[in-house]
mmCIF file of C-alpha atoms in Angstrom:
data_model
loop_
_atom_site.group_PDB
_atom_site.id
_atom_site.type_symbol
_atom_site.label_atom_id
_atom_site.label_comp_id
_atom_site.label_asym_id
_atom_site.label_seq_id
_atom_site.Cartn_x
_atom_site.Cartn_y
_atom_site.Cartn_z
ATOM 1 C CA MET A 1 121.242 48.521 209.557
ATOM 2 C CA GLU A 2 122.452 51.734 211.163
ATOM 3 C CA GLU A 3 123.487 54.262 208.520
ATOM 4 C CA ARG A 4 126.980 54.654 209.998
ATOM 5 C CA ASP A 5 127.499 50.864 209.863
ATOM 6 C CA LYS A 6 127.032 50.821 206.103
ATOM 7 C CA ALA A 7 130.132 50.486 203.924
ATOM 8 C CA ILE A 8 132.319 52.877 201.981
ATOM 9 C CA ALA A 9 132.246 51.641 198.364
ATOM 10 C CA LEU A 10 135.181 52.059 195.979
ATOM 11 C CA LEU A 11 135.398 51.374 192.268
ATOM 12 C CA ASP A 12 138.390 51.237 189.967
ATOM 13 C CA SER A 13 139.358 49.773 186.617
ATOM 14 C CA GLY A 14 141.537 47.183 188.376
ATOM 15 C CA VAL A 15 143.890 46.825 191.341
ATOM 16 C CA GLY A 16 145.029 50.448 191.571
ATOM 17 C CA GLY A 17 142.301 51.545 193.946
ATOM 18 C CA LEU A 18 143.636 49.098 196.531
ATOM 19 C CA THR A 19 146.173 51.828 197.353
ATOM 20 C CA LEU A 20 143.189 53.834 198.576
ATOM 21 C CA VAL A 21 141.809 50.851 200.511
ATOM 22 C CA ARG A 22 145.153 50.697 202.318
ATOM 23 C CA GLU A 23 144.954 54.393 203.276
ATOM 24 C CA LEU A 24 141.330 54.090 204.386
ATOM 25 C CA ARG A 25 142.249 51.167 206.638
ATOM 26 C CA ASN A 26 145.005 53.242 208.209
ATOM 27 C CA LEU A 27 142.896 56.373 208.716
ATOM 28 C CA LEU A 28 139.502 54.741 209.364
ATOM 29 C CA PRO A 29 140.091 51.216 210.680
ATOM 30 C CA GLY A 30 136.505 50.860 211.890
ATOM 31 C CA GLU A 31 134.933 51.453 208.486
ATOM 32 C CA ASN A 32 133.497 48.644 206.370
ATOM 33 C CA ILE A 33 134.712 48.673 202.763
ATOM 34 C CA VAL A 34 133.292 47.256 199.524
ATOM 35 C CA TYR A 35 135.598 47.343 196.494
ATOM 36 C CA PHE A 36 134.898 46.679 192.817
ATOM 37 C CA GLY A 37 137.761 46.275 190.330
ATOM 38 C CA ASP A 38 136.631 46.204 186.692
ATOM 39 C CA THR A 39 139.492 43.923 185.701
ATOM 40 C CA ALA A 40 137.715 42.453 182.655
ATOM 41 C CA ARG A 41 137.408 45.885 180.996
ATOM 42 C CA MET A 42 140.606 47.591 182.110
ATOM 43 C CA PRO A 43 142.381 49.763 181.148
ATOM 44 C CA TYR A 44 139.898 52.641 181.082
ATOM 45 C CA GLY A 45 142.412 55.208 179.824
ATOM 46 C CA PRO A 46 142.122 54.543 176.050
ATOM 47 C CA ARG A 47 138.320 54.211 176.120
ATOM 48 C CA PRO A 48 135.865 56.952 175.047
ATOM 49 C CA ALA A 49 134.621 59.088 177.935
ATOM 50 C CA ALA A 50 130.990 58.043 177.401
ATOM 51 C CA GLN A 51 131.929 54.378 177.656
ATOM 52 C CA VAL A 52 133.881 54.931 180.890
ATOM 53 C CA GLN A 53 130.885 56.803 182.333
ATOM 54 C CA SER A 54 128.634 53.888 181.360
ATOM 55 C CA PHE A 55 130.908 51.337 183.041
ATOM 56 C CA ALA A 56 131.175 53.446 186.203
ATOM 57 C CA LEU A 57 127.398 53.882 186.463
ATOM 58 C CA GLU A 58 126.892 50.152 185.939
ATOM 59 C CA ILE A 59 129.261 49.353 188.814
ATOM 60 C CA MET A 60 127.756 52.024 191.077
ATOM 61 C CA ASP A 61 124.285 50.634 190.431
ATOM 62 C CA PHE A 62 125.501 47.207 191.583
ATOM 63 C CA LEU A 63 127.171 48.696 194.667
ATOM 64 C CA TYR A 64 124.147 50.795 195.581
ATOM 65 C CA THR A 65 121.463 48.164 195.003
ATOM 66 C CA ALA A 66 123.277 44.985 196.092
ATOM 67 C CA GLN A 67 125.444 46.334 198.952
ATOM 68 C CA ASP A 68 124.624 48.493 201.967
ATOM 69 C CA ILE A 69 126.728 51.605 201.299
ATOM 70 C CA LYS A 70 126.870 55.160 202.648
ATOM 71 C CA MET A 71 129.488 56.671 200.316
ATOM 72 C CA VAL A 72 131.085 55.961 196.935
ATOM 73 C CA ILE A 73 134.692 56.813 196.114
ATOM 74 C CA VAL A 74 135.551 56.747 192.414
ATOM 75 C CA ALA A 75 139.103 55.495 192.922
ATOM 76 C CA CYS A 76 139.867 55.717 189.211
ATOM 77 C CA ASN A 77 141.277 59.015 187.956
ATOM 78 C CA THR A 78 139.963 58.432 184.425
ATOM 79 C CA ALA A 79 136.416 57.723 185.636
ATOM 80 C CA THR A 80 136.636 60.715 187.985
ATOM 81 C CA ALA A 81 137.908 63.041 185.270
ATOM 82 C CA VAL A 82 135.220 62.196 182.726
ATOM 83 C CA GLY A 83 132.093 62.082 184.859
ATOM 84 C CA LEU A 84 132.068 62.826 188.594
ATOM 85 C CA GLU A 85 129.212 65.342 188.435
ATOM 86 C CA HIS A 86 127.322 63.013 186.084
ATOM 87 C CA TYR A 87 127.442 60.150 188.628
ATOM 88 C CA ARG A 88 126.262 62.410 191.451
ATOM 89 C CA LYS A 89 122.982 62.980 189.629
ATOM 90 C CA HIS A 90 122.110 59.290 189.786
ATOM 91 C CA PHE A 91 122.668 58.270 193.416
ATOM 92 C CA PRO A 92 121.650 59.816 196.756
ATOM 93 C CA VAL A 93 124.875 58.954 198.629
ATOM 94 C CA PRO A 94 127.947 61.241 198.605
ATOM 95 C CA ILE A 95 130.301 60.455 195.703
ATOM 96 C CA LEU A 96 133.947 61.487 195.959
ATOM 97 C CA GLY A 97 136.688 61.429 193.340
ATOM 98 C CA VAL A 98 140.461 61.231 193.601
ATOM 99 C CA LEU A 99 141.304 64.202 191.407
ATOM 100 C CA GLU A 100 140.616 67.273 193.545
ATOM 101 C CA PRO A 101 142.388 66.027 196.716
ATOM 102 C CA GLY A 102 145.556 65.345 194.693
ATOM 103 C CA ALA A 103 145.380 68.716 192.944
ATOM 104 C CA LYS A 104 145.014 70.553 196.256
ATOM 105 C CA ALA A 105 147.976 68.686 197.725
ATOM 106 C CA ALA A 106 150.209 69.531 194.757
ATOM 107 C CA VAL A 107 149.325 73.230 194.933
ATOM 108 C CA ASN A 108 150.234 73.219 198.618
ATOM 109 C CA LEU A 109 153.473 71.290 198.128
ATOM 110 C CA THR A 110 155.039 72.994 195.101
ATOM 111 C CA ARG A 111 157.707 75.600 195.844
ATOM 112 C CA THR A 112 158.431 76.634 192.257
ATOM 113 C CA LYS A 113 154.839 76.682 190.958
ATOM 114 C CA ARG A 114 155.763 74.004 188.408
ATOM 115 C CA VAL A 115 153.610 70.889 188.810
ATOM 116 C CA GLY A 116 153.708 67.734 186.739
ATOM 117 C CA VAL A 117 150.802 65.338 186.216
ATOM 118 C CA ILE A 118 150.977 61.797 184.873
ATOM 119 C CA GLY A 119 147.881 59.756 184.073
ATOM 120 C CA THR A 120 146.079 57.646 181.512
ATOM 121 C CA GLU A 121 145.245 58.966 178.065
ATOM 122 C CA GLY A 122 141.674 59.647 179.190
ATOM 123 C CA THR A 123 142.678 61.577 182.285
ATOM 124 C CA ILE A 124 145.243 63.704 180.450
ATOM 125 C CA ALA A 125 142.935 64.348 177.471
ATOM 126 C CA SER A 126 140.185 65.558 179.829
ATOM 127 C CA ARG A 127 142.444 68.424 181.031
ATOM 128 C CA ALA A 128 140.772 67.962 184.410
ATOM 129 C CA TYR A 129 143.953 68.344 186.474
ATOM 130 C CA PRO A 130 145.193 71.566 184.806
ATOM 131 C CA ARG A 131 141.695 73.030 185.044
ATOM 132 C CA THR A 132 141.337 72.166 188.740
ATOM 133 C CA ILE A 133 144.835 73.382 189.618
ATOM 134 C CA CYS A 134 144.249 76.653 187.784
ATOM 135 C CA GLN A 135 141.053 77.186 189.783
ATOM 136 C CA LEU A 136 143.022 76.657 192.984
ATOM 137 C CA ASP A 137 146.029 78.805 192.003
ATOM 138 C CA GLU A 138 146.256 80.344 188.539
ATOM 139 C CA SER A 139 149.958 81.084 189.018
ATOM 140 C CA VAL A 140 150.863 77.371 188.969
ATOM 141 C CA GLN A 141 152.158 76.002 185.654
ATOM 142 C CA VAL A 142 151.037 72.454 184.863
ATOM 143 C CA PHE A 143 152.939 70.016 182.660
ATOM 144 C CA ASP A 144 151.106 66.761 181.983
ATOM 145 C CA ARG A 145 152.016 63.506 180.331
ATOM 146 C CA ALA A 146 150.065 60.364 179.465
ATOM 147 C CA CYS A 147 151.701 57.115 180.624
ATOM 148 C CA PRO A 148 149.397 54.445 179.175
ATOM 149 C CA MET A 149 151.704 51.471 179.719
ATOM 150 C CA PHE A 150 151.960 51.961 183.484
ATOM 151 C CA VAL A 151 148.543 50.439 184.211
ATOM 152 C CA LEU A 152 149.386 47.314 182.217
ATOM 153 C CA VAL A 153 152.778 47.075 183.932
ATOM 154 C CA VAL A 154 151.099 47.079 187.349
ATOM 155 C CA GLU A 155 148.239 44.736 186.435
ATOM 156 C CA ASN A 156 150.697 42.219 184.927
ATOM 157 C CA GLN A 157 153.150 42.464 187.842
ATOM 158 C CA LEU A 158 156.061 43.696 185.686
ATOM 159 C CA ILE A 159 157.108 46.671 187.837
ATOM 160 C CA ASP A 160 160.652 45.678 188.724
ATOM 161 C CA THR A 161 161.991 44.933 185.255
ATOM 162 C CA PRO A 162 164.584 46.752 183.114
ATOM 163 C CA GLU A 163 161.950 47.273 180.432
ATOM 164 C CA THR A 164 159.662 49.111 182.854
ATOM 165 C CA LEU A 165 162.480 51.428 183.894
ATOM 166 C CA ARG A 166 163.147 52.265 180.236
ATOM 167 C CA VAL A 167 159.447 52.943 179.634
ATOM 168 C CA ALA A 168 159.345 55.176 182.725
ATOM 169 C CA GLU A 169 162.374 57.129 181.512
ATOM 170 C CA SER A 170 160.796 57.713 178.101
ATOM 171 C CA TYR A 171 157.536 58.941 179.661
ATOM 172 C CA LEU A 172 159.037 61.071 182.431
ATOM 173 C CA GLU A 173 162.145 62.691 180.918
ATOM 174 C CA PRO A 174 160.106 65.583 179.407
ATOM 175 C CA LEU A 175 158.816 66.399 182.913
ATOM 176 C CA VAL A 176 162.324 66.211 184.343
ATOM 177 C CA ARG A 177 163.412 68.742 181.694
ATOM 178 C CA GLU A 178 160.551 71.046 182.715
ATOM 179 C CA ASN A 179 161.980 71.133 186.271
ATOM 180 C CA VAL A 180 158.703 70.296 187.994
ATOM 181 C CA ASP A 181 159.092 70.012 191.764
ATOM 182 C CA ALA A 182 155.806 68.189 192.463
ATOM 183 C CA LEU A 183 154.423 65.307 190.426
ATOM 184 C CA ILE A 184 150.832 64.118 190.787
ATOM 185 C CA LEU A 185 150.476 60.367 190.361
ATOM 186 C CA GLY A 186 147.210 60.824 188.483
ATOM 187 C CA CYS A 187 146.197 57.174 188.481
ATOM 188 C CA THR A 188 145.706 54.988 191.539
ATOM 189 C CA HIS A 189 147.823 52.282 189.893
ATOM 190 C CA TYR A 190 150.902 54.512 189.861
ATOM 191 C CA PRO A 191 151.749 54.453 193.602
ATOM 192 C CA LEU A 192 152.380 50.732 193.158
ATOM 193 C CA MET A 193 155.428 51.668 191.065
ATOM 194 C CA GLU A 194 156.305 54.813 193.002
ATOM 195 C CA HIS A 195 159.895 53.703 193.585
ATOM 196 C CA VAL A 196 160.496 53.445 189.815
ATOM 197 C CA ILE A 197 158.967 56.878 189.183
ATOM 198 C CA ALA A 198 161.015 58.382 192.036
ATOM 199 C CA GLN A 199 164.193 56.913 190.591
ATOM 200 C CA VAL A 200 163.599 58.699 187.283
ATOM 201 C CA MET A 201 162.318 62.008 188.705
ATOM 202 C CA GLY A 202 165.025 62.439 191.342
ATOM 203 C CA GLU A 203 165.019 63.324 195.030
ATOM 204 C CA SER A 204 164.064 66.979 194.537
ATOM 205 C CA VAL A 205 160.598 66.110 193.193
ATOM 206 C CA VAL A 206 157.740 65.411 195.614
ATOM 207 C CA LEU A 207 155.448 62.626 194.424
ATOM 208 C CA VAL A 208 151.803 63.327 195.251
ATOM 209 C CA ASN A 209 149.869 60.130 195.964
ATOM 210 C CA SER A 210 146.230 61.206 195.917
ATOM 211 C CA ALA A 211 145.118 58.071 197.814
ATOM 212 C CA TRP A 212 146.054 59.433 201.249
ATOM 213 C CA PHE A 213 144.520 62.835 200.565
ATOM 214 C CA THR A 214 141.326 61.229 199.247
ATOM 215 C CA ALA A 215 141.041 59.039 202.343
ATOM 216 C CA SER A 216 141.440 62.154 204.485
ATOM 217 C CA THR A 217 138.687 63.902 202.491
ATOM 218 C CA ALA A 218 136.412 60.891 203.013
ATOM 219 C CA ARG A 219 137.011 61.048 206.756
ATOM 220 C CA GLU A 220 136.139 64.750 206.825
ATOM 221 C CA LYS A 221 132.946 64.190 204.797
ATOM 222 C CA LEU A 222 131.757 61.309 206.970
ATOM 223 C CA ALA A 223 132.463 63.298 210.141
ATOM 224 C CA GLU A 224 130.527 66.252 208.741
ATOM 225 C CA MET A 225 127.532 63.949 208.096
ATOM 226 C CA ASP A 226 127.899 62.184 211.471
ATOM 227 C CA LEU A 227 128.446 58.872 209.664
ATOM 228 C CA LEU A 228 131.838 57.821 211.047
ATOM 229 C CA ARG A 229 131.791 54.251 212.335
ATOM 230 C CA SER A 230 133.526 53.589 215.639
ATOM 231 C CA GLY A 231 135.662 50.553 216.414
ATOM 232 C CA SER A 232 138.852 49.180 214.963
ATOM 233 C CA CYS A 233 137.908 46.125 212.923
ATOM 234 C CA GLY A 234 135.776 46.956 209.899
ATOM 235 C CA TRP A 235 135.341 44.270 207.254
ATOM 236 C CA GLN A 236 136.328 44.359 203.568
ATOM 237 C CA ARG A 237 134.522 42.795 200.617
ATOM 238 C CA PHE A 238 136.037 42.591 197.119
ATOM 239 C CA PHE A 239 134.424 42.103 193.704
ATOM 240 C CA VAL A 240 135.993 41.901 190.238
ATOM 241 C CA SER A 241 134.622 41.540 186.714
ATOM 242 C CA GLY A 242 137.447 39.284 185.519
ATOM 243 C CA GLU A 243 139.284 36.275 186.938
ATOM 244 C CA PRO A 244 140.013 36.872 190.646
ATOM 245 C CA ALA A 245 143.410 35.115 190.981
ATOM 246 C CA ASN A 246 145.726 37.915 189.803
ATOM 247 C CA PHE A 247 143.749 40.536 191.735
ATOM 248 C CA GLU A 248 143.984 38.436 194.903
ATOM 249 C CA GLN A 249 147.731 37.951 194.467
ATOM 250 C CA ILE A 250 148.454 41.668 194.015
ATOM 251 C CA GLY A 251 146.036 42.551 196.809
ATOM 252 C CA ARG A 252 147.740 40.163 199.213
ATOM 253 C CA ARG A 253 151.112 41.767 198.527
ATOM 254 C CA LEU A 254 149.788 45.321 198.779
ATOM 255 C CA LEU A 255 147.481 44.989 201.780
ATOM 256 C CA GLY A 256 149.503 42.428 203.721
ATOM 257 C CA TYR A 257 146.759 39.842 204.219
ATOM 258 C CA ASP A 258 144.870 37.229 202.211
ATOM 259 C CA LEU A 259 141.734 38.429 200.470
ATOM 260 C CA LYS A 260 138.964 36.734 198.548
ATOM 261 C CA ALA A 261 137.484 38.400 195.462
ATOM 262 C CA TYR A 262 134.129 37.417 193.974
ATOM 263 C CA ARG A 263 133.469 37.639 190.269
ATOM 264 C CA VAL A 264 130.501 39.682 189.030
ATOM 265 C CA THR A 265 129.700 39.950 185.321
ATOM 266 C CA PHE A 266 127.394 42.474 183.679
#
């Protein structure tokens, strides 16, 4: 197989990384995509960093050995935050994360130098976003907040409920009081409930969805390596570690077409 015809592989703890699949399809319609959602072991946020690293490496080993791939995107903020450089030591293909593209976008978009970050417990505890933002612009103040229930809300299709709005208000009110003007959605699940987050944060706050910026970074990297695939009809292949039905239902709603997910257990 020609190197450029190989697939872009994505991994996430569940359905959240499908937001990145959607952006890749828009920006790079000719690319083939392989996706793995670790639905049997989600959420990653409360887990120890070493365990998340172990899960991510296990999935990458499957993607690298069983699928023809040319790039891996760690579409999970928690897995990115706790081990991106670690994963790069194990595989010869380029490995991208979702953290740096989102951080760069927030630094460029903030007018007041007050940036908020929401993510899982693991992502927030890693301090990866504040550290990266400080490296980009040390004058930016970062206010972060763990929102552990959001992943479960999305995975269980409970977004548009009064209870979810109340949970969002309790998580986000401290950031509203800090007068942030840009908020990084530091988990790929969160764009699926962007309208709820926007309702709480207000119109003056820009929500930074790292999925689009990560897809753009992937396009730049593939172009640099002369690995862009031409055409307009790449295929997609989906794998999960849990039961496929819920993943397929959410994926159909998000992507706008029927998809089939195959179960892989480790």
